[in-house]
Every structure is written in structure tokens, then in C-alpha cells.
XYZ file of C-alpha atoms in Angstrom:
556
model
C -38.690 58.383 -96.049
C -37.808 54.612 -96.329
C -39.890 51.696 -95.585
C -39.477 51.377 -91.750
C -39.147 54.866 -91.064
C -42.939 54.909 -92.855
C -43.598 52.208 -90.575
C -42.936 53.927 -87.465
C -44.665 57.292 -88.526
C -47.889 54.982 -89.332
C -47.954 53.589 -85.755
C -47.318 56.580 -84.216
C -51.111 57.740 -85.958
C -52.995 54.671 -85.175
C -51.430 54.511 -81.484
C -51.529 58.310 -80.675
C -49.044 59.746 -78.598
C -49.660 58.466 -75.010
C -49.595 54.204 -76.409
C -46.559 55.504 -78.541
C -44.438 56.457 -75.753
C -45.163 53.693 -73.771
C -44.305 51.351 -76.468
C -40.744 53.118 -76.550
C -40.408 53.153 -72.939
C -41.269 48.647 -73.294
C -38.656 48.791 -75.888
C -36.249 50.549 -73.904
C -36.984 48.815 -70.452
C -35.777 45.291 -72.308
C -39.587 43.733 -72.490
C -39.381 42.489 -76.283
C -38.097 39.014 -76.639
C -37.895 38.982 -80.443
C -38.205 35.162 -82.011
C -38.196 35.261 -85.675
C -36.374 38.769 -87.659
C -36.562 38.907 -91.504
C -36.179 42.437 -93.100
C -39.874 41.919 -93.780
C -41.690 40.577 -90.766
C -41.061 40.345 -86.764
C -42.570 37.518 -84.329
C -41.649 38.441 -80.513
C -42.997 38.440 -76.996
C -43.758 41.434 -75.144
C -43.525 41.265 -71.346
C -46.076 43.884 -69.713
C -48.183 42.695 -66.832
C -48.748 39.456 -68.985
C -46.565 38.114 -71.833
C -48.082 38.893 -74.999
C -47.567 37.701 -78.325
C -46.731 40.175 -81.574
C -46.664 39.624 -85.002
C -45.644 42.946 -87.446
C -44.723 42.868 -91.299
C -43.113 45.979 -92.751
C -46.304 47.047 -94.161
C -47.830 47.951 -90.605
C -49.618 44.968 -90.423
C -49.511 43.599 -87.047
C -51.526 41.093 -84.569
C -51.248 41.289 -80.600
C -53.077 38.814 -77.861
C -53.538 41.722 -75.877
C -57.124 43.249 -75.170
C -56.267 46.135 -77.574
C -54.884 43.801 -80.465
C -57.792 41.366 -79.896
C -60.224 44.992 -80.701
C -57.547 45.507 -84.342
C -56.035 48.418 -82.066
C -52.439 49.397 -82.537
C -51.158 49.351 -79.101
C -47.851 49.786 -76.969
C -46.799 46.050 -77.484
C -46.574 46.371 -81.484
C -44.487 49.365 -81.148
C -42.163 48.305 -78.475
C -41.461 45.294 -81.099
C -40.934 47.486 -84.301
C -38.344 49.901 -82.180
C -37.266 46.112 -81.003
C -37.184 45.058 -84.572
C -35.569 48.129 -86.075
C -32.866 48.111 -83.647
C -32.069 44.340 -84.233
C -31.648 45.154 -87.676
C -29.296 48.530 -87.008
C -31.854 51.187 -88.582
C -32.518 52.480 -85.230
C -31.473 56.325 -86.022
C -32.954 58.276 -83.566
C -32.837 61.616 -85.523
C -35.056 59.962 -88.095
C -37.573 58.659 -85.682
C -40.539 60.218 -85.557
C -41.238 62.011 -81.996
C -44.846 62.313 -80.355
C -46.324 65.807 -80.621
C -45.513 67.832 -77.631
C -48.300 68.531 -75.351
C -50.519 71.336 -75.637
C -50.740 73.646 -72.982
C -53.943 74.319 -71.859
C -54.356 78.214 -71.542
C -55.158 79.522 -67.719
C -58.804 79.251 -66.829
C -57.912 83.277 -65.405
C -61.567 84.563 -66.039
C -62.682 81.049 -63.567
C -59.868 82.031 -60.749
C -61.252 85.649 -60.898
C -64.686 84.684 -60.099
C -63.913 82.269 -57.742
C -61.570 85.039 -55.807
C -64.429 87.278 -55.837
C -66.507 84.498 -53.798
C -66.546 84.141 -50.158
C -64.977 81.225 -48.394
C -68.117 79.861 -47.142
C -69.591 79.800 -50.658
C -66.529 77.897 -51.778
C -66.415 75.555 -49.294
C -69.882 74.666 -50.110
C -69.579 74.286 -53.795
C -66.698 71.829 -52.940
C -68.855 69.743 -50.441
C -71.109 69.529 -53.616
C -68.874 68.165 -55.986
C -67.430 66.076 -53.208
C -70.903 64.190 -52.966
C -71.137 64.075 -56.310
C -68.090 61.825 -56.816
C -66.418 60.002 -54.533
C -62.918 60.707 -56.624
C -63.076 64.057 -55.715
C -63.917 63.678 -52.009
C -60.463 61.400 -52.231
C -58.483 64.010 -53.598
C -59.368 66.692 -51.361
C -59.146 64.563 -48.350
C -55.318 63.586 -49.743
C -54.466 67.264 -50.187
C -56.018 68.083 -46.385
C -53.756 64.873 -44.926
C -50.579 66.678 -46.820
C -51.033 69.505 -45.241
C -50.710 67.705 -41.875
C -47.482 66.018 -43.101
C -48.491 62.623 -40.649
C -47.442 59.720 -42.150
C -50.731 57.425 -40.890
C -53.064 60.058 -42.277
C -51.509 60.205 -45.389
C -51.146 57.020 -45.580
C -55.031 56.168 -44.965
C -55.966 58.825 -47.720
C -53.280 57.319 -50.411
C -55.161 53.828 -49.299
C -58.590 54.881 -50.056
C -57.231 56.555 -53.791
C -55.555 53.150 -54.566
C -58.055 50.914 -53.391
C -58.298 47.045 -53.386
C -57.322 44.824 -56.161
C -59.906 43.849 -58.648
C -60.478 43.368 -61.741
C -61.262 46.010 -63.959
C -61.939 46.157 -67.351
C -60.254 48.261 -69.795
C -62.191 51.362 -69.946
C -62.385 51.104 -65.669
C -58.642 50.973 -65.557
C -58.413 53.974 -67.684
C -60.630 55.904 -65.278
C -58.314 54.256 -62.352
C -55.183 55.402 -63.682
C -56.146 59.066 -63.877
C -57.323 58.879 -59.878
C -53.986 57.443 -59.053
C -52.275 60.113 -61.129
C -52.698 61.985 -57.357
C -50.737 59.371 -55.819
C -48.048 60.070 -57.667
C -48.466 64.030 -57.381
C -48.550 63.859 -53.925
C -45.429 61.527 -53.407
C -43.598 64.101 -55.570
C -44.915 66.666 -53.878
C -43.518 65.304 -50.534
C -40.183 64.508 -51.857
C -39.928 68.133 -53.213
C -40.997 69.116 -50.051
C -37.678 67.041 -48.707
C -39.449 64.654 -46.402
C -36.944 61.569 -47.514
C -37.760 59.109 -45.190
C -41.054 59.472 -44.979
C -41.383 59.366 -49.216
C -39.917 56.179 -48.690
C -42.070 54.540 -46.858
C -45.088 55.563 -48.472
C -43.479 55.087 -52.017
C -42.507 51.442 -51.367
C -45.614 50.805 -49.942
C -48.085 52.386 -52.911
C -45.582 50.717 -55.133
C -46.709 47.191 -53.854
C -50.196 48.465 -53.465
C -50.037 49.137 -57.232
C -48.685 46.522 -58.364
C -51.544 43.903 -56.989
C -53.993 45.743 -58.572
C -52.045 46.140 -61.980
C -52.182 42.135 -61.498
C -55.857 42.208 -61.182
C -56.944 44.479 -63.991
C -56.719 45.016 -67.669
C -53.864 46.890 -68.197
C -53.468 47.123 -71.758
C -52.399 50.255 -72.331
C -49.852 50.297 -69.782
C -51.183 53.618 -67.883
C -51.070 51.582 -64.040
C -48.022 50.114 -65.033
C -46.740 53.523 -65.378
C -47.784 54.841 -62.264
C -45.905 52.202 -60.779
C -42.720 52.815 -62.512
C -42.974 56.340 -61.053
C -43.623 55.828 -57.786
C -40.539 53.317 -57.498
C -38.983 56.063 -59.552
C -39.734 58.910 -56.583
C -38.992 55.922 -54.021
C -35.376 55.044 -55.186
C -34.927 58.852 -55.348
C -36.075 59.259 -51.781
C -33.237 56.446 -51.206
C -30.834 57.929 -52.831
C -31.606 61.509 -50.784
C -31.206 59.004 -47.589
C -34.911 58.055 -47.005
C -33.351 54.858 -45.726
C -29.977 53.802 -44.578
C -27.944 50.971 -43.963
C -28.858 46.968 -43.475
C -32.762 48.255 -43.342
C -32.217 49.936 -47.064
C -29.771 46.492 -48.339
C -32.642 44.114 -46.808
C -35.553 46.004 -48.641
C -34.279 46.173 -52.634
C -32.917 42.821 -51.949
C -36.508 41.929 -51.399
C -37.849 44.292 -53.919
C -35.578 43.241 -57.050
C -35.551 39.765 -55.836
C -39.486 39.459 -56.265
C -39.723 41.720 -59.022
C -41.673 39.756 -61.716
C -42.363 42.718 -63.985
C -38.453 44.170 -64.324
C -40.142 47.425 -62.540
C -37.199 47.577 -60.052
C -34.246 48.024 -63.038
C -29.999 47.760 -61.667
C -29.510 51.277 -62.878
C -32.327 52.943 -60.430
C -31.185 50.714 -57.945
C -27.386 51.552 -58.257
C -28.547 55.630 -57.843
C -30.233 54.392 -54.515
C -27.277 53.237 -52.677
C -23.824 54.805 -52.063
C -21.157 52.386 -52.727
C -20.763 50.347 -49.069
C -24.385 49.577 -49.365
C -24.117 48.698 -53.044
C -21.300 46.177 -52.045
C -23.207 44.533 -48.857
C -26.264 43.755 -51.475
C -23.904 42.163 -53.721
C -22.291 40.355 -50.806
C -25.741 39.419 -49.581
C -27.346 38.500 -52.910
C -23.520 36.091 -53.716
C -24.210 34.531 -50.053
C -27.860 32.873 -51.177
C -26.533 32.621 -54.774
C -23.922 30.335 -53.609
C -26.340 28.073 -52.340
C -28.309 27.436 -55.918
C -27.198 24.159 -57.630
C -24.844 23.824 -60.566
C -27.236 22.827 -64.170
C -24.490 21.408 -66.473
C -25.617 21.551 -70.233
C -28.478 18.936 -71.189
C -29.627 17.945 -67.908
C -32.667 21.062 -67.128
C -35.833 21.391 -68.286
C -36.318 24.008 -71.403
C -36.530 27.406 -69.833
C -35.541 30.445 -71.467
C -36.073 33.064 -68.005
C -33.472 33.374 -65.022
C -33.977 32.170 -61.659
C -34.562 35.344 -60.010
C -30.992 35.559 -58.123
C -29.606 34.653 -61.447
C -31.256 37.599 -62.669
C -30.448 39.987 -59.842
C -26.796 39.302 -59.103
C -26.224 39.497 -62.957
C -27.792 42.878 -62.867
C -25.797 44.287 -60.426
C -22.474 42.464 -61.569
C -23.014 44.178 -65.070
C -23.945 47.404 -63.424
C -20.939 47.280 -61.193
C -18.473 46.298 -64.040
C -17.576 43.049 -62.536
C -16.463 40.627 -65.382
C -15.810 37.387 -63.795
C -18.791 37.495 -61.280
C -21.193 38.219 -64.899
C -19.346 35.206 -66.305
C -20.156 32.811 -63.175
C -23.706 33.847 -62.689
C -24.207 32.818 -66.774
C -22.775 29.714 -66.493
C -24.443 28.134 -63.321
C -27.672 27.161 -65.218
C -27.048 25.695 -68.543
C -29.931 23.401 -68.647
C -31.366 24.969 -72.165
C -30.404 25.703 -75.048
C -31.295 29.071 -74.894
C -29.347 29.587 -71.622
C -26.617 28.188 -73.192
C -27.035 30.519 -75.778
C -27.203 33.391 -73.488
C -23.751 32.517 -71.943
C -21.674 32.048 -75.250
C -22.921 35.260 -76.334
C -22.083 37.064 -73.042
C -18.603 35.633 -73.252
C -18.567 37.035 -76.984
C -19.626 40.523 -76.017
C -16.974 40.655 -73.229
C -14.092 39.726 -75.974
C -14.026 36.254 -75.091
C -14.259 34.850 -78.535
C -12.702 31.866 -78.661
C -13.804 30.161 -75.645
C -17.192 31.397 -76.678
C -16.623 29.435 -80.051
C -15.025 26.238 -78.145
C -17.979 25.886 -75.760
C -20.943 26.822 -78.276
C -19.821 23.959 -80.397
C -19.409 22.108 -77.297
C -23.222 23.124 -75.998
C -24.718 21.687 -79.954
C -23.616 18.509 -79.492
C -25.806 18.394 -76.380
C -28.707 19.989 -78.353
C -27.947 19.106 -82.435
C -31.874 20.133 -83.437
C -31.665 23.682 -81.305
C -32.202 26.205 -84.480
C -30.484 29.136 -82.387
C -27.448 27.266 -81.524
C -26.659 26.240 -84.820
C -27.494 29.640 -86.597
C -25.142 31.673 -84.146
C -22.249 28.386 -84.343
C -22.499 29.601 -88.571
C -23.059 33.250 -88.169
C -19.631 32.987 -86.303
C -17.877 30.932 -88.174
C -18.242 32.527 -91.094
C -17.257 35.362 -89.717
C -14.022 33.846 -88.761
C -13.703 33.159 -93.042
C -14.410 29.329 -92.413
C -17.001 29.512 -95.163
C -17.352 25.695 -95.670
C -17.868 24.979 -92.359
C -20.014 27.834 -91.919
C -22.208 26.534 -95.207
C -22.365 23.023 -93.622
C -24.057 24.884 -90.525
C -26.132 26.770 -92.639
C -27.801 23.287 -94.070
C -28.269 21.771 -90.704
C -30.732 25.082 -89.944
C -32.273 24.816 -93.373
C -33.060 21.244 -92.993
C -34.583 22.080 -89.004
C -36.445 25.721 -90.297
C -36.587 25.727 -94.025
C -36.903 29.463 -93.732
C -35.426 32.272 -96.265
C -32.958 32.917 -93.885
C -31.290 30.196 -94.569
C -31.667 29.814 -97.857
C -30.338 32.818 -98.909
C -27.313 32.392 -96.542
C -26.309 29.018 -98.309
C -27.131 30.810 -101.356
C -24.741 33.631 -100.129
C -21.802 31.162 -98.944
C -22.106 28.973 -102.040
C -21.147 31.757 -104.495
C -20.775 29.718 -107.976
C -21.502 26.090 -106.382
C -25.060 27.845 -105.673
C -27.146 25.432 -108.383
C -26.315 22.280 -106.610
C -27.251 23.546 -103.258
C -30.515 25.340 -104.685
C -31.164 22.062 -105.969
C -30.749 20.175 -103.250
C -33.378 22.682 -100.951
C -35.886 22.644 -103.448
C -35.535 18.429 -103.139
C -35.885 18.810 -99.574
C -39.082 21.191 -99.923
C -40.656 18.511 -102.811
C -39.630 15.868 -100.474
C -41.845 17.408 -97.359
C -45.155 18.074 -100.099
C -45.399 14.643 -100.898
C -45.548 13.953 -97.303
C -47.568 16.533 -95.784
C -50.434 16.556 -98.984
C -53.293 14.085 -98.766
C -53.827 11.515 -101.412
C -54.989 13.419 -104.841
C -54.703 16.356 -102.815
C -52.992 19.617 -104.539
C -49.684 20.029 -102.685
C -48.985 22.937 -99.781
C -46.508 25.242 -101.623
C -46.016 27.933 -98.929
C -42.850 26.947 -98.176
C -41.292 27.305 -101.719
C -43.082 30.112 -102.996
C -42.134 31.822 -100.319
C -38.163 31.085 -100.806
C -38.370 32.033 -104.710
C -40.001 34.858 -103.774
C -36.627 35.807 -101.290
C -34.440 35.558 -103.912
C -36.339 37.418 -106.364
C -37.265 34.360 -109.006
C -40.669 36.008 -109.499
C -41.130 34.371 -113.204
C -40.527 30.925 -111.337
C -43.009 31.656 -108.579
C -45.878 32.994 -110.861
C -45.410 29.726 -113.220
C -45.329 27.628 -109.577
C -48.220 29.058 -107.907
C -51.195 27.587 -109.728
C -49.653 24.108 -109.226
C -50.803 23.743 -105.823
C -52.570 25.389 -102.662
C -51.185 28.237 -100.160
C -51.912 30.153 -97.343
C -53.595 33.532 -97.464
C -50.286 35.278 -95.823
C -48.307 33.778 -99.037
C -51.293 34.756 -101.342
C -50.630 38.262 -99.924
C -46.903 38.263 -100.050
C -47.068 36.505 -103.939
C -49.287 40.135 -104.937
C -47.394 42.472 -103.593
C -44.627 40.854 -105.007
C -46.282 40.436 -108.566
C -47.381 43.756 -108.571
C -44.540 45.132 -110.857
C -43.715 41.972 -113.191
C -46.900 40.544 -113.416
C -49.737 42.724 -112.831
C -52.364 40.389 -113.725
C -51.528 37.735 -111.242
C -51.649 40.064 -108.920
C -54.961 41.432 -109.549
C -56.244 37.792 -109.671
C -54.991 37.318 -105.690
C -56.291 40.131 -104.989
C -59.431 38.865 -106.188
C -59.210 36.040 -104.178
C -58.172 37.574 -101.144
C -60.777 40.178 -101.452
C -63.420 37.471 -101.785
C -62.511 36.084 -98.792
C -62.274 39.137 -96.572
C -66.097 40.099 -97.559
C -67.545 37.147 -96.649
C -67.053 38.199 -92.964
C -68.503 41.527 -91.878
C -67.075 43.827 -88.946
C -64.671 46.551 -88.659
C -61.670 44.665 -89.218
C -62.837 42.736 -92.603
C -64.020 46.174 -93.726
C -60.428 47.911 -92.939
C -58.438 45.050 -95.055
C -60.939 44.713 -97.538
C -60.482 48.591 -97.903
C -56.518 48.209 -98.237
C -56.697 45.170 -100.310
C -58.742 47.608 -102.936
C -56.141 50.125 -102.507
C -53.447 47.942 -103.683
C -55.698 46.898 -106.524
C -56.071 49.873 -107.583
C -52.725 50.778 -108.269
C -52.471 47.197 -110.119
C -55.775 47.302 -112.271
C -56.776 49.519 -115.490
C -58.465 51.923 -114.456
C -62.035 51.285 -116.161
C -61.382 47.294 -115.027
C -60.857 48.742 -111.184
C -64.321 51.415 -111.742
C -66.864 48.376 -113.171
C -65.317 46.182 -109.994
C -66.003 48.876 -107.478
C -69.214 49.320 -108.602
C -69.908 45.490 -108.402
C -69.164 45.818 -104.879
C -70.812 49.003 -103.543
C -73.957 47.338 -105.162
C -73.300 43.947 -104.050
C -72.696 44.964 -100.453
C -75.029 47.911 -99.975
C -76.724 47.085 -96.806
C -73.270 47.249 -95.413
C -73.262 50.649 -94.430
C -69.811 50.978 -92.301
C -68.030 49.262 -95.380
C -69.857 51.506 -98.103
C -68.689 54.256 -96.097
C -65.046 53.165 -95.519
C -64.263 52.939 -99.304
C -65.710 56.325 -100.489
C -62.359 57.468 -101.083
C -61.479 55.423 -103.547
């Protein structure tokens, strides 16, 4: 098993099945913006009911803003951005992904049905009256299965209310308990549906999907589980549609409203597309073009720095994708090129839809409006250097190097520069000595991040280990510089792991103890064996009052 297929296996154990899958259905639904790839590490932003930032390195490290990543839990955002991450990279094989176990079925409970068949009706009844004061979720639930049985709207309606509630905030544990009392909601809608009541699925789908959806806003979410609910109750609702639960303007009117107010991408173009036959499909088009028309033209340069669609941008290119129409995806792209990143957007659409020429024309076009813009530049050399215009390509490559002076780039003008390499490498490392006088104090050591971290991309280990006493670094390069010395120059590597161990133990808590555990791991592998037993011994006494920690590095 390679690296990344080790990755996803990991995540899979510290998420558990149920965070797993919702991280693959994130992935899958389009929520990960990634903003910085290397084959090592992934930045992005994961849209949920908030936007949420990610970091992950290959070795399963990762960091979330969520609730869950502020507690050092693994949770659906990180793995949404390594499926995100793998895919960007093309190692997304889904035979060689690992799969969530399949759910146990719970045996029968016969022996319980046989004793409750021998009991009499009254006795029943009674014992449900007493669970029923007991807690309040259960009174719901058998109220909602007596107001199915009457198959009126308004009562059913009035018993869905009191099961969803009001928005408010909940914490995370209360919107755990919440999700598995609306888990009847969406039973019962299905139920209904089954039962072939179209219309009325409709209506009561669409209006527990709104319901939802306010308190989603309200509470912390974190693990996804009301956001789920909510994607299958528009799920049953667009298949009520589709069974003719609503018809004609009525049905156009409502998913114009719906998608156009969607915030959360809950209402996707394909679901939408299954809910109307083809007449209504082309009067929502028609409908959605009419207000579209009215928006203003944003030529290049002139908007503010926005990297989201207006939200008719974002609907009428849904549904002009979805509908195959080339020249109506090509006109919503281009009415708003205020950013660089929309800008972006729209050469690479025109790319992807074999336009590459004019794509090339206007993206060199759209960086002399925005000559800093890192993404613009990068794609301008990625292309041209694909076209075999390798000098040109190389003189792109510089201009990102000199904005992000990121391996990336170095290794691409390393790549492009093929025997002339020594004059550029010297020239980058000028650039990087340039920005250390500048950026250390007076008599201060210099910050080396920046080139240890490019000699350790192209594999000059010898360099970087006589380089890295010189000066001062940041833990995440101290990290990166043992791992990398681990082979070469096992010494220096148990000397940062020294370091790095120090500083993990002068905190205590559960997340200290966990990377001061896997920082002694990797030591161990480094370290003679006696050297590694007297230093672990050192420790347990040194830190014996610290139970949780004692207890955490047993194995070793």
C-alpha cells in the first residue's frame, strides 16, 4: 500500500465510518476549494454549513477550524480534502480506496415481539403512555406515526413541526441527539412517497427542507448529520417532483427560488434536472436568462476580489452545463471578470470545452490586468509549456517564484532549465539570501524556512544538514528537515527530534501527549537502541505525575 492509499485507510480509523462517508459525500458534492497542492501537503476550504479551513500533510497530519478539529478530531472536512487532494493529483483509484465497513445487522429482538404479542392491548397501550411521559421524543414519534395514518396534510404537518422544532443553537453533542429525532422526518416523508402521495410529499418535503435548514444555521453541525437530513429530504422532494408532486409555472417558480437562494449547494443541477420533464426544464432556463440579462457586465480589473458566483451566475451555469449548452456556459463565465480568480475560472472553462487558443489569447490578456495574481501566471506557464514554448514558459515560471518562492516553482524552473539549471539555482537562492537580510533583525540569526525547505525538494540533503545550524526555523521545517534526515543523517535527526520533543512536553493535554507519542515513534526507528531505552526512561521519570502521557507511550 503506497503513501496516500495509507493515508486514506488511517482516516478512515480515526473518523469511523459515519464522518468517513460524509467526508466523501463533501468531496463529491464539490465543497473543497483546494489552495495550495504539493505531493506532500494540502491547504483548502471546506464549505459545510460554515467555510472551514484544512490543512493535511501526507503523514495524516491535519488541522481543521471546525468544532471537531479545534477537539484534535479527524472529521468529515479533512477527508473531503484528502479525496479532494488525491484526485487533484490523479491517484484517485477507486478500487484501491478503502470502503467503510458495511453495517451490521442487528439480529430480530423475536423473543421481545413474542412477549409483547402475548400481552393485551390495554397493557400495551399503557406501557407506551409510560415511555411517552418519560421522553418527550417518543411522545413525537408516536404522535407522527398516528397523523400518518390519517394521511391529512395539516396534521402531519403539525407533528413533523413539533419533531423539527425551532432554530437554536445547539451544541455538538445536542445536535447529535437532534439528528437522530429528525431521522423520523425523513422516514416518514419516505414512507409517504412510497405510499405514492406525490403532491402531498412535496409540500411537506420543501417545507421540512427549509425548516431544516434554519436550524442547521443555528447549531453546531460539525459532523454533518443535519446537513444530511436535509440533503435527503430535498432528495425525497425532487423525487416527489419528478413523480409529478408539482406541475407547471408553480413547480418552475419554486426551484427557481430554491436553487436561487441555495447558500449551501444542497439543491445540486443534476437532482434538479430529474425533477422536471424537458418544457419545464426549458421555461426555468428561459426564466433564470430573463433576470440574468439584467446583471451588469464586470470587464477584467474593475470588481472587487471575489472568488464565489453571484447566485444567477451560479444557477444558469448549472443548468447550461447540465443541459449541454456551450455558448450559454461560455456567456454566463464571462459576464463577471472582476477577479482574478474569475478570470481564471473562465479561461479554464474555455480550455475544457476545446477552446485552447482563445483561452491562451485572453489569459495572457487577463495578467496584464493582474501581473502579481500567482494563479494566473502559474496556469499562463503550465500552458505554455505544454504548447513546447519552454523559454517562455521558464520566464513565467520566475515571475511565480519571485511572487511565492515555493518548491513548486523551483523545481519547475529547475525542470525547464535542463543544463542551464546552475545559473537559475543560483539566482533563487540570491533571491532567498536577499529576503533574510531583510526580514532578520539586527544580530539576529536569519529565518531559513524558506531555503531549507527548497533543498530539501530537490533532494540536496548534505546541503540542508550543513545549512540548518546557520540560522533559525519553524517547527513545521524542523519536522520536515527529520523526517527527511532520517536515512542520510540519522543523528541530525535524532537531535530535532530532541528539540521538537522538548517543546511538545512543555504543554500538557491530549494533543501534546499524542505528538509527543509519535515524535518518540519516529525516534525510535532513528536512535540506537540502548540511546532510545536510557531516553525513555528519562522521560517516564521526568513526567510521572502525567498519568494520560505515561499511559499513552507504554507501547513503546
Amino acid at each position: 500500500m503506497d503513501g496516500m492509499a495509507a493515508l486514506l485507510e488511517t482516516l478512515l480509523q480515526e473518523a469511523g465510518d459515519a464522518i468517513f462517508e460524509r467526508g466523501v459525500s463533501y468531496f463529491r458534492a464539490g465543497k473543497v476549494s483546494l489552495s495550495a497542492v504539493t505531493s506532500d501537503e494540502v491547504k483548502a476550504m471546506v464549505r459545510g454549513s460554515h467555510r472551514y479551513r484544512v490543512w493535511l500533510s501526507r503523514d495524516s497530519e491535519h488541522e481543521c477550524d471546525c468544532p471537531m478539529g479545534d477537539n484534535d478530531e479527524t472529521c468529515k472536512h479533512v477527508v473531503a480534502t484528502a479525496f479532494a487532494w488525491l484526485d487533484s493529483l490523479g491517484r484517485l483509484d477507486g478500487g484501491a480506496l478503502p470502503q467503510p465497513a458495511a453495517p451490521v445487522a442487528k439480529p430480530p429482538a423475536a423473543a421481545l415481539a413474542a412477549r409483547l404479542a402475548e400481552q393485551p392491548p390495554a397493557q400495551l397501550q399503557q406501557w407506551l403512555l409510560t415511555l411517552a411521559a418519560q421522553d418527550k421524543d417518543v411522545e413525537r414519534q408516536l404522535l407522527l406515526w398516528l397523523s400518518e395514518l390519517s394521511a391529512d396534510e395539516k396534521t402531519l404537518r403539525q407533528q413533523l413541526d413539533k419533531l423539527i422544532g425551532r432554530p437554536r443553537f445547539m451544541d455538538y453533542a445536542a445536535a447529535g441527539r437532534y439528528r437522530r429525532r429528525v431521522a423520523a422526518v425523513v422516514d416518514t416523508l419516505q414512507r409517504l412517497l412510497d405510499r405514492g402521495e406525490a403532491a402531498m410529499t412535496a409540500a411537506l418535503a420543501d417545507w421540512a427542507a427549509q425548516r431544516l435548514i434554519r436550524v442547521m444555521e443555528q447549531a453546531d453541525d460539525s459532523d454533518g448529520g443535519i446537513g444530511e437530513a436535509v440533503h435527503r429530504v430535498i432528495g425525497i422532494w425532487q423525487a416527489a417532483l419528478a413523480q409529478g408532486g408539482l406541475q407547471g409555472e408553480a413547480l418552475v417558480k419554486l426551484v427557481y427560488q430554491r436553487c436561487l437562494a441555495d447558500d449551501y449547494g444542497f439543491y445540486e443541477a443534476h437532482g434538479v434536472l430529474q425533477a422536471l420533464k424537458a418544457d419545464d426544464l426549458a421555461a426555468l432556463i428561459r426564466r433564470v436568462q430573463r433576470d440574468w440579462a439584467k446583471l451588469p457586465q464586470v470587464p477584467p480589473g474593475t470588481g472587487r476580489d471575489r472568488w464565489q458566483q453571484a447566485p444567477l451566475d451560479r444557477l444558469l451555469s448549472a443548468l447550461a452545463c447540465a443541459s449541454g449548452d456551450v455558448a450559454l456556459q461560455i456567456a454566463v463565465s464571462a459576464r463577471d471578470l472582476g477577479s482574478a480568480y474569475r478570470c481564471l475560472q473562465h479561461v479554464e472553462l474555455l480550455y475544457r470545452l476545446g477552446q485552447q487558443r482563445e483561452a491562451l489569447r485572453q489569459l495572457e490578456q487577463y495578467v496584464r490586468v493582474y501581473p502579481g495574481d500567482r494563479g494566473l501566471l502559474a496556469t499562463l506557464a503550465a500552458w505554455l509549456q505544454a504548447d513546447g514554448l519552454t523559454g517562455e514558459a521558464l520566464q513565467r515560471y520566475w515571475q511565480c517564484f519571485l511572487l511565492y518562492r515555493g518548491a513548486e516553482y523551483y523545481l519547475k524552473l529547475r525542470e525547464l532549465s535542463a543544463a542551464d539549471w546552475p545559473h537559475w539555482r543560483q539566482r533563487a537562492q540570491a533571491v532567498l539570501l536577499e529576503r533574510e537580510a531583510k526580514t532578520s533583525g539586527p544580530g539576529a540569526p536569519p529565518q531559513m524556512d524558506e531555503r531549507l525547505q527548497l533543498l530539501l525538494a530537490e533532494g540536496a540533503l548534505d546541503e540542508a544538514a550543513q545549512l540548518w545550524q546557520q540560522g533559525q526555523f519553524r517547527e513545521v521545517t524542523a519536522r520536515e528537515l527529520a523526517r527527511a534526515f532520517e536515512a542520510g543523517h540519522p543523528q541530525l535527526a535524532v537531535r530535532l527530534y530532541g528539540v521538537l520533543l522538548d517543546k511538545a512536553l512543555q504543554y500538557s493535554g491530549d494533543s501534546f501527549y499524542r505528538d509527543a507519542h509519535a515524535l518518540l515513534q519516529r525516534l525510535k526507528r532513528v536512535q540506537a537502541p540502548a540511546d532510545f531505552a536510557t531516553g525513555l526512561a528519562a522521560i517516564r521519570q521526568q513526567y510521572a505525575r502525567r498519568r494520560k502521557f505515561i499511559t499513552l507511550i507504554a507501547d513503546l
